[in-house]
Short mmCIF file of C-alpha atoms in Angstrom, two decimals:
data_model
loop_
_atom_site.label_atom_id
_atom_site.label_comp_id
_atom_site.label_asym_id
_atom_site.label_seq_id
_atom_site.Cartn_x
_atom_site.Cartn_y
_atom_site.Cartn_z
CA UNK A 14 123.29 -14.80 -21.65
CA UNK A 15 119.77 -13.53 -21.16
CA UNK A 16 119.79 -9.85 -21.97
CA UNK A 17 117.02 -7.48 -21.01
CA UNK A 18 116.01 -5.25 -23.87
CA UNK A 19 114.23 -2.20 -22.45
CA UNK A 20 112.52 -1.53 -25.76
CA UNK A 21 110.96 -4.95 -26.15
CA UNK A 22 110.87 -5.83 -22.43
CA UNK A 23 111.79 -9.44 -23.11
CA UNK A 24 114.77 -11.59 -22.25
CA UNK A 25 116.77 -12.43 -25.34
CA UNK A 26 119.14 -15.33 -24.74
CA UNK A 27 122.34 -15.12 -26.74
CA UNK A 28 123.98 -18.39 -27.66
CA UNK A 29 127.68 -18.96 -27.26
CA UNK A 30 127.94 -18.81 -31.05
CA UNK A 31 126.31 -15.37 -31.10
CA UNK A 32 128.63 -14.13 -28.37
CA UNK A 33 131.65 -15.40 -30.31
CA UNK A 34 130.28 -13.43 -33.23
CA UNK A 35 130.35 -10.35 -31.00
CA UNK A 36 134.05 -10.95 -30.38
CA UNK A 37 134.73 -11.01 -34.10
CA UNK A 38 132.56 -7.96 -34.79
CA UNK A 39 133.72 -5.70 -31.93
CA UNK A 40 137.35 -6.80 -31.66
CA UNK A 41 138.66 -3.50 -33.03
CA UNK A 42 142.37 -4.36 -32.83
CA UNK A 43 142.01 -7.94 -34.09
CA UNK A 44 143.66 -9.59 -31.07
CA UNK A 45 140.89 -12.21 -30.71
CA UNK A 46 139.56 -10.86 -27.42
CA UNK A 47 137.38 -8.04 -26.13
CA UNK A 48 138.50 -5.27 -23.81
CA UNK A 49 136.10 -3.56 -21.43
CA UNK A 50 135.71 -0.74 -23.96
CA UNK A 51 134.96 -3.18 -26.78
CA UNK A 52 132.46 -5.04 -24.57
CA UNK A 53 130.76 -1.77 -23.69
CA UNK A 54 130.37 -0.95 -27.38
CA UNK A 55 129.00 -4.44 -28.08
CA UNK A 56 126.39 -4.16 -25.31
CA UNK A 57 125.52 -0.62 -26.38
CA UNK A 58 124.96 -1.80 -29.96
CA UNK A 59 122.47 -4.35 -28.63
CA UNK A 60 120.46 -1.45 -27.21
CA UNK A 61 121.23 -2.24 -23.59
CA UNK A 62 121.19 0.32 -20.81
CA UNK A 63 124.15 0.50 -18.44
CA UNK A 64 126.50 -0.98 -21.03
CA UNK A 65 129.56 0.17 -19.04
CA UNK A 66 128.32 -1.60 -15.93
CA UNK A 67 127.47 -4.72 -17.92
CA UNK A 68 130.95 -4.73 -19.46
CA UNK A 69 132.53 -4.45 -16.00
CA UNK A 70 130.38 -7.29 -14.64
CA UNK A 71 131.07 -9.44 -17.70
CA UNK A 72 134.82 -9.01 -17.25
CA UNK A 73 134.58 -9.67 -13.54
CA UNK A 74 132.81 -12.98 -14.12
CA UNK A 75 134.31 -14.24 -17.36
CA UNK A 76 137.94 -13.08 -17.36
CA UNK A 77 139.38 -16.22 -15.78
CA UNK A 78 143.05 -15.47 -16.47
CA UNK A 79 142.77 -11.90 -15.17
CA UNK A 80 144.26 -10.23 -18.24
CA UNK A 81 141.45 -7.67 -18.54
CA UNK A 82 140.04 -9.19 -21.73
CA UNK A 83 137.49 -11.82 -22.69
CA UNK A 84 138.83 -14.32 -25.16
CA UNK A 85 136.78 -16.74 -27.23
CA UNK A 86 137.66 -19.46 -24.71
CA UNK A 87 136.18 -17.36 -21.90
CA UNK A 88 132.90 -16.76 -23.73
CA UNK A 89 131.23 -19.72 -22.01
CA UNK A 90 131.50 -17.84 -18.71
CA UNK A 91 129.95 -14.78 -20.31
CA UNK A 92 126.99 -16.86 -21.49
CA UNK A 93 126.33 -17.69 -17.83
CA UNK A 94 126.02 -14.07 -16.61
CA UNK A 95 122.38 -12.98 -16.27
CA UNK A 96 120.78 -9.60 -16.87
CA UNK A 97 121.21 -8.57 -13.24
CA UNK A 98 124.93 -9.37 -13.40
CA UNK A 99 124.68 -12.58 -11.42
CA UNK A 100 126.36 -15.73 -12.59
CA UNK A 101 123.64 -18.21 -13.51
CA UNK A 102 124.10 -21.91 -12.80
CA UNK A 103 122.10 -24.98 -11.95
CA UNK A 104 122.45 -26.59 -8.54
CA UNK A 105 124.69 -29.25 -10.12
CA UNK A 106 126.90 -26.58 -11.69
CA UNK A 107 127.02 -24.84 -8.31
CA UNK A 108 128.21 -28.07 -6.67
CA UNK A 109 130.87 -28.50 -9.36
CA UNK A 110 131.99 -24.87 -8.89
CA UNK A 111 132.21 -25.33 -5.11
CA UNK A 112 134.26 -28.49 -5.54
CA UNK A 113 137.07 -26.33 -6.96
CA UNK A 114 137.43 -24.71 -3.53
CA UNK A 115 137.46 -27.94 -1.49
CA UNK A 116 141.13 -27.50 -0.65
CA UNK A 117 141.68 -30.85 1.08
CA UNK A 118 139.33 -32.80 -1.19
CA UNK A 119 137.26 -34.26 1.65
CA UNK A 120 133.94 -33.47 -0.04
CA UNK A 121 132.99 -30.90 2.59
CA UNK A 122 133.22 -27.13 2.38
CA UNK A 123 135.03 -25.59 5.32
CA UNK A 124 135.02 -21.95 6.33
CA UNK A 125 138.42 -21.58 4.65
CA UNK A 126 137.07 -23.18 1.43
CA UNK A 127 134.07 -20.86 1.47
CA UNK A 128 136.35 -17.86 2.06
CA UNK A 129 138.21 -18.72 -1.16
CA UNK A 130 134.91 -19.08 -3.05
CA UNK A 131 133.82 -15.62 -1.84
CA UNK A 132 137.17 -14.17 -2.95
CA UNK A 133 136.95 -15.88 -6.35
CA UNK A 134 133.44 -14.51 -6.92
CA UNK A 135 134.76 -11.00 -6.27
CA UNK A 136 132.85 -10.65 -3.02
CA UNK A 137 133.82 -8.18 -0.34
CA UNK A 138 134.60 -9.22 3.23
CA UNK A 139 135.30 -12.89 2.46
CA UNK A 140 136.19 -13.72 6.08
CA UNK A 141 132.92 -12.37 7.42
CA UNK A 142 130.81 -13.82 4.61
CA UNK A 143 132.36 -17.26 5.00
CA UNK A 144 131.58 -17.27 8.73
CA UNK A 145 127.98 -16.22 8.03
CA UNK A 146 127.68 -18.77 5.21
CA UNK A 147 128.81 -21.64 7.41
CA UNK A 148 126.51 -20.53 10.23
CA UNK A 149 123.48 -20.30 7.92
CA UNK A 150 124.07 -23.43 5.84
CA UNK A 151 125.53 -25.87 8.39
CA UNK A 152 122.37 -27.65 9.56
CA UNK A 153 124.12 -30.26 11.74
CA UNK A 154 126.51 -27.78 13.37
CA UNK A 155 129.76 -29.62 12.61
CA UNK A 156 131.39 -26.55 11.04
CA UNK A 157 131.37 -27.92 7.48
CA UNK A 158 128.96 -27.89 4.56
CA UNK A 159 128.23 -31.43 3.47
CA UNK A 160 126.40 -32.70 0.37
CA UNK A 161 123.05 -32.66 2.21
CA UNK A 162 123.53 -28.97 3.12
CA UNK A 163 124.48 -27.65 -0.34
CA UNK A 164 120.98 -26.27 -0.98
CA UNK A 165 121.31 -24.17 2.19
CA UNK A 166 124.62 -22.85 0.90
CA UNK A 167 123.03 -22.13 -2.50
CA UNK A 168 120.52 -19.83 -0.76
CA UNK A 169 123.43 -18.03 0.91
CA UNK A 170 125.29 -17.78 -2.42
CA UNK A 171 122.29 -16.21 -4.13
CA UNK A 172 122.16 -13.50 -1.47
CA UNK A 173 125.86 -12.82 -0.97
CA UNK A 174 127.99 -14.23 -3.79
CA UNK A 175 126.37 -12.93 -6.97
CA UNK A 176 125.10 -16.37 -7.96
CA UNK A 177 121.67 -17.16 -9.36
CA UNK A 178 120.54 -20.79 -9.18
CA UNK A 179 118.32 -21.67 -12.14
CA UNK A 180 116.34 -24.78 -13.04
CA UNK A 181 117.38 -25.46 -16.64
#
């Protein structure tokens, strides 16, 4: 997870191993996972501003089972959250993520599929955003996002879904 250090003004990427070390160090009650409070303390100890906000965003993106904690298993998701709180992924990872929402498995993203993706990303107004997303990304006008239109959808996701497409 690239972390902006206001003192040094550089991005410091933390490895998954380092983040797991944070779990061990800041897990005050020894349950093997970090609460929002424990995350806030961990980010604060790294010298980060807005540690409470960062902890909230980290939980929102990484807490896959919704229990309010980040376990060691969920650390991989935390590694993928950037300094601005957006989930970082490559275009291939974005495609893989979208595939989870292809309800009927036809290889196309429908408005309903996109609505579920918006909900899963914690976005507000999923019905409206899914309509806008289809309208903006659907180049051939058939009402679905096909493989050739994924890059258009990626642009939409960067603006409205808290996703950041990166090149690595």
